[in-house]
Short mmCIF file of C-alpha atoms in Angstrom, two decimals:
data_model
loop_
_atom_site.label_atom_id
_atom_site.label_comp_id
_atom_site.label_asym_id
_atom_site.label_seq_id
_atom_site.Cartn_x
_atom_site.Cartn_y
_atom_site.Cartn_z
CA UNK A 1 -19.72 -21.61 13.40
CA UNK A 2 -21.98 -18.79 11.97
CA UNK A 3 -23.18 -16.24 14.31
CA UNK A 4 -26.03 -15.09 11.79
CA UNK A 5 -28.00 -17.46 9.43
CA UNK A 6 -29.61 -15.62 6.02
CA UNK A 7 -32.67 -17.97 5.02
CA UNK A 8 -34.09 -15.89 2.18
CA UNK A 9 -35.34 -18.61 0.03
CA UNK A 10 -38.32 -21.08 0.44
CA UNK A 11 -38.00 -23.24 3.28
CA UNK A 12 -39.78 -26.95 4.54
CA UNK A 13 -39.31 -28.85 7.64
CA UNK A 14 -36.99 -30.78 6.16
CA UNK A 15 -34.90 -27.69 7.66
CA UNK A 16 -35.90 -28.72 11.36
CA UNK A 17 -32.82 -30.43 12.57
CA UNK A 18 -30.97 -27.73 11.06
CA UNK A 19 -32.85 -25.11 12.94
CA UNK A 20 -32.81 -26.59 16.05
CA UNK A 21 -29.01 -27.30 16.12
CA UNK A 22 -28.39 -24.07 15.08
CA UNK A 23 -29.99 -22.20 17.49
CA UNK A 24 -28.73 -24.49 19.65
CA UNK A 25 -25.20 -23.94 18.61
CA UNK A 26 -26.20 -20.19 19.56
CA UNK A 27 -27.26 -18.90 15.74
CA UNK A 28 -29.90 -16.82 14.96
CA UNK A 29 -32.02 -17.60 12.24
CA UNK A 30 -33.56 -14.66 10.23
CA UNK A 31 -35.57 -16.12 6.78
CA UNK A 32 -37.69 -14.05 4.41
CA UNK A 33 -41.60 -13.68 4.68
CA UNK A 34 -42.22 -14.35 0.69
CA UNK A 35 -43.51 -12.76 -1.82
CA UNK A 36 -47.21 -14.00 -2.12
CA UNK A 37 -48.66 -11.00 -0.86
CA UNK A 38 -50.61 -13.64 1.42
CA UNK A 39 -50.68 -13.96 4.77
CA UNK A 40 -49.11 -17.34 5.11
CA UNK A 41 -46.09 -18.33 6.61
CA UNK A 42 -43.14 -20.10 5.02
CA UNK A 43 -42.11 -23.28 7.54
CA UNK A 44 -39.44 -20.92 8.74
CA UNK A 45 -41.51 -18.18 9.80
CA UNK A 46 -43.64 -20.89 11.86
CA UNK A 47 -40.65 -21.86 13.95
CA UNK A 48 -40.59 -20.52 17.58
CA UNK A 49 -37.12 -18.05 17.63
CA UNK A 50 -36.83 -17.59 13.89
CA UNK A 51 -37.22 -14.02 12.69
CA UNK A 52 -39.73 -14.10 9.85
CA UNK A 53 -38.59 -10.36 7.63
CA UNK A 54 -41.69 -8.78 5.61
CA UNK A 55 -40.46 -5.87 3.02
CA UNK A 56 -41.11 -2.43 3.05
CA UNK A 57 -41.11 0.64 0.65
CA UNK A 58 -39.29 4.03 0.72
CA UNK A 59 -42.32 5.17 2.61
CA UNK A 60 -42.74 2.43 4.96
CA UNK A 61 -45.42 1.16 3.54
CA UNK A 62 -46.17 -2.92 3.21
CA UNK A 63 -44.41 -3.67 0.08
CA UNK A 64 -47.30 -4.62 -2.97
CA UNK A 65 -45.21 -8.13 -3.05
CA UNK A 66 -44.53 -9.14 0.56
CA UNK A 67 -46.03 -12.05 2.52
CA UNK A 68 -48.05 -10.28 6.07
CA UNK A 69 -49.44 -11.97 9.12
CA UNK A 70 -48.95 -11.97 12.58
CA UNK A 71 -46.11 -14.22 12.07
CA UNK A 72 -43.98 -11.35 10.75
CA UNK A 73 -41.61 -10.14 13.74
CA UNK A 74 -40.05 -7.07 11.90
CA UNK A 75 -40.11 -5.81 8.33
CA UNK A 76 -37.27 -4.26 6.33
CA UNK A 77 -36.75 -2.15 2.91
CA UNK A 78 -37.45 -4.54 0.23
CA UNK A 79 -38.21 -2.31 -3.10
CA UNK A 80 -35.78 -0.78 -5.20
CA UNK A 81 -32.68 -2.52 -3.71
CA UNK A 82 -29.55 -1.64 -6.24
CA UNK A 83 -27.77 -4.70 -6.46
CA UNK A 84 -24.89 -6.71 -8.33
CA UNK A 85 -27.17 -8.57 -11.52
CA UNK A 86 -26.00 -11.06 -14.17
CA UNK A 87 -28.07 -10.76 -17.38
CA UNK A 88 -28.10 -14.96 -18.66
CA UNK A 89 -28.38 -13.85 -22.33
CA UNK A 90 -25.72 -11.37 -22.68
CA UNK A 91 -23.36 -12.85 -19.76
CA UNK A 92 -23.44 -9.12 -19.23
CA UNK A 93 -22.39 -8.70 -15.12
CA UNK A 94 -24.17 -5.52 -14.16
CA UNK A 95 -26.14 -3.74 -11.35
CA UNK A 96 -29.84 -3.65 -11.20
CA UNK A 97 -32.81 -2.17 -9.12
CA UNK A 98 -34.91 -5.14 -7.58
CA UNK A 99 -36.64 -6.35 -5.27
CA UNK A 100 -38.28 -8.83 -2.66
CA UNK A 101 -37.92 -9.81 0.98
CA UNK A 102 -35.07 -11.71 0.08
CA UNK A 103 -33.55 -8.67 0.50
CA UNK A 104 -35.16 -7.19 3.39
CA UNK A 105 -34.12 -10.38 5.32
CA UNK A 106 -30.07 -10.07 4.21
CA UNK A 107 -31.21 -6.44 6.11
CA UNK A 108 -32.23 -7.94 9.10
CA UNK A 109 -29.27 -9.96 9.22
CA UNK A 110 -26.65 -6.76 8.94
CA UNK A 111 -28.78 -5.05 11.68
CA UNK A 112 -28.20 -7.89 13.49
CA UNK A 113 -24.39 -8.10 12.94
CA UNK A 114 -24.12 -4.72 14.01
CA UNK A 115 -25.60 -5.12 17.47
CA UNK A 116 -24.37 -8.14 17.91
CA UNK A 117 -20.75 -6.35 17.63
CA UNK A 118 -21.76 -4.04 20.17
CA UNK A 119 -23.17 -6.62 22.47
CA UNK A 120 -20.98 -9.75 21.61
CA UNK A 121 -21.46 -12.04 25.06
CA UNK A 122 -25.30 -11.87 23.99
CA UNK A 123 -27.20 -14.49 23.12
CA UNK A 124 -29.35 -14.67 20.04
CA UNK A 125 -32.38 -14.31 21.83
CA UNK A 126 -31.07 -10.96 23.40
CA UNK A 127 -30.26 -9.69 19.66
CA UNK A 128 -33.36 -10.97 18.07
CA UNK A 129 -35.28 -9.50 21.26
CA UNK A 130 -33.56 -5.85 21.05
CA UNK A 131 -34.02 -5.38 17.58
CA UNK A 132 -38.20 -6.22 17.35
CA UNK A 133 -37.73 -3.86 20.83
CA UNK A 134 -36.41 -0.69 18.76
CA UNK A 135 -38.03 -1.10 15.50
CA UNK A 136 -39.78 2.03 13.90
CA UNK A 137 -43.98 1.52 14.17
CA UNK A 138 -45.39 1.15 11.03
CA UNK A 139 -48.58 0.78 11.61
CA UNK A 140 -49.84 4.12 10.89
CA UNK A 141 -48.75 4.22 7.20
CA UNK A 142 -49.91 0.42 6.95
CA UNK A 143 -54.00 0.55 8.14
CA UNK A 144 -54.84 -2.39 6.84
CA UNK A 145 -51.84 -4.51 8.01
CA UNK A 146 -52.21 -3.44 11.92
CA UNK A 147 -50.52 -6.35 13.74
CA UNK A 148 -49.37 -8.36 10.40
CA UNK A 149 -45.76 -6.40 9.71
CA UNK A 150 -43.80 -7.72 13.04
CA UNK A 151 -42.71 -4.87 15.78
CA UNK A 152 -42.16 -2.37 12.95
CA UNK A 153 -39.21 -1.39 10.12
CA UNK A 154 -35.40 -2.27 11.41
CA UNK A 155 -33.80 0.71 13.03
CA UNK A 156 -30.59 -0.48 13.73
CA UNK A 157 -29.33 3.07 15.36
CA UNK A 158 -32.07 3.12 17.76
CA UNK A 159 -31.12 -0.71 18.93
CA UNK A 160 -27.09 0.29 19.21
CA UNK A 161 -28.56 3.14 21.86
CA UNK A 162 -28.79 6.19 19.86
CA UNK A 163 -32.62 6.71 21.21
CA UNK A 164 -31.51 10.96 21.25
CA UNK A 165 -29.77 11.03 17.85
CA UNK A 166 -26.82 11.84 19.69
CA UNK A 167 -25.34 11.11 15.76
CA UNK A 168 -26.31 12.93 13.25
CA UNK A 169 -29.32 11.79 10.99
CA UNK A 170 -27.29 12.84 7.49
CA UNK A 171 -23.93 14.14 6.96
#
């Protein structure tokens, strides 16, 4: 019954079935790009509809870590990400800066959600479609990845409509 599917671990086609009844069932399927810094695709980000999230920095630059290729459909913030932690040792539950594009793919996915609430007789593709449509070009701060980070970073106002920042920008 899930709307959205989060695949921001390792994947194999063991996962195939799944996919395919999935997006069947009318899910989209976002999944992380890895963190290799390699230009190779996980199975996930091989699969025809699935969208494959590489990580960006503050400055929209190709995160050191993130997998690249021309694979990637869209790329997300993936460095510095403050999040809930649990420190094993101590049993200590804390927050922590970290990162990965496990967490620019959970980014994806909220983008998503939020379009998808404005547009809910869509179908994935529509969603999926729309958001690599208004992503933010990257390309100039990333010369050597031309072509390898997807459509650009997530910009989840520009997909929802807001193309003259009829909101404001801070507040």
């Amino acid at each position: 019954g899930a709307d959205i599917i989060n695949c921001s671990w390792g994947s194999s086609s063991y996962l195939n079935a799944a996919v395919s009844s999935a997006q069947s069932a009318g899910a989209l399927i976002v999944t992380a790009a890895g963190n290799d810094n390699e230009d190779v695709a996980p199975y996930l980000g091989t699969r025809s509809g699935v969208m494959a999230v590489a990580a960006t920095d503050a400055s929209d630059a190709k995160a050191s870590f993130s997998n690249f290729g021309s694979w990637v459909e869209i790329s997300a913030p993936g460095v510095a990400m403050y999040t809930t932690a649990y420190v094993f040792d101590t049993e200590e539950r804390t927050y922590a800066s970290v990162q990965g594009t496990s967490f620019s793919s959970p980014l994806a996915c909220g983008a998503a959600a939020l379009l998808w609430s404005g547009h809910p007789t869509w179908p994935w593709q529509n969603i999926h479609s729309a958001l690599e449509g208004a992503a933010d070009n990257i390309d100039a701060e990333n010369p050597g990845f031309v072509g390898m980070l997807g459509s650009g970073r997530v910009n989840v106002q520009k997909a929802l409509g807001d193309n003259v920042q009829q909101y404001p920008d801070e507040y």
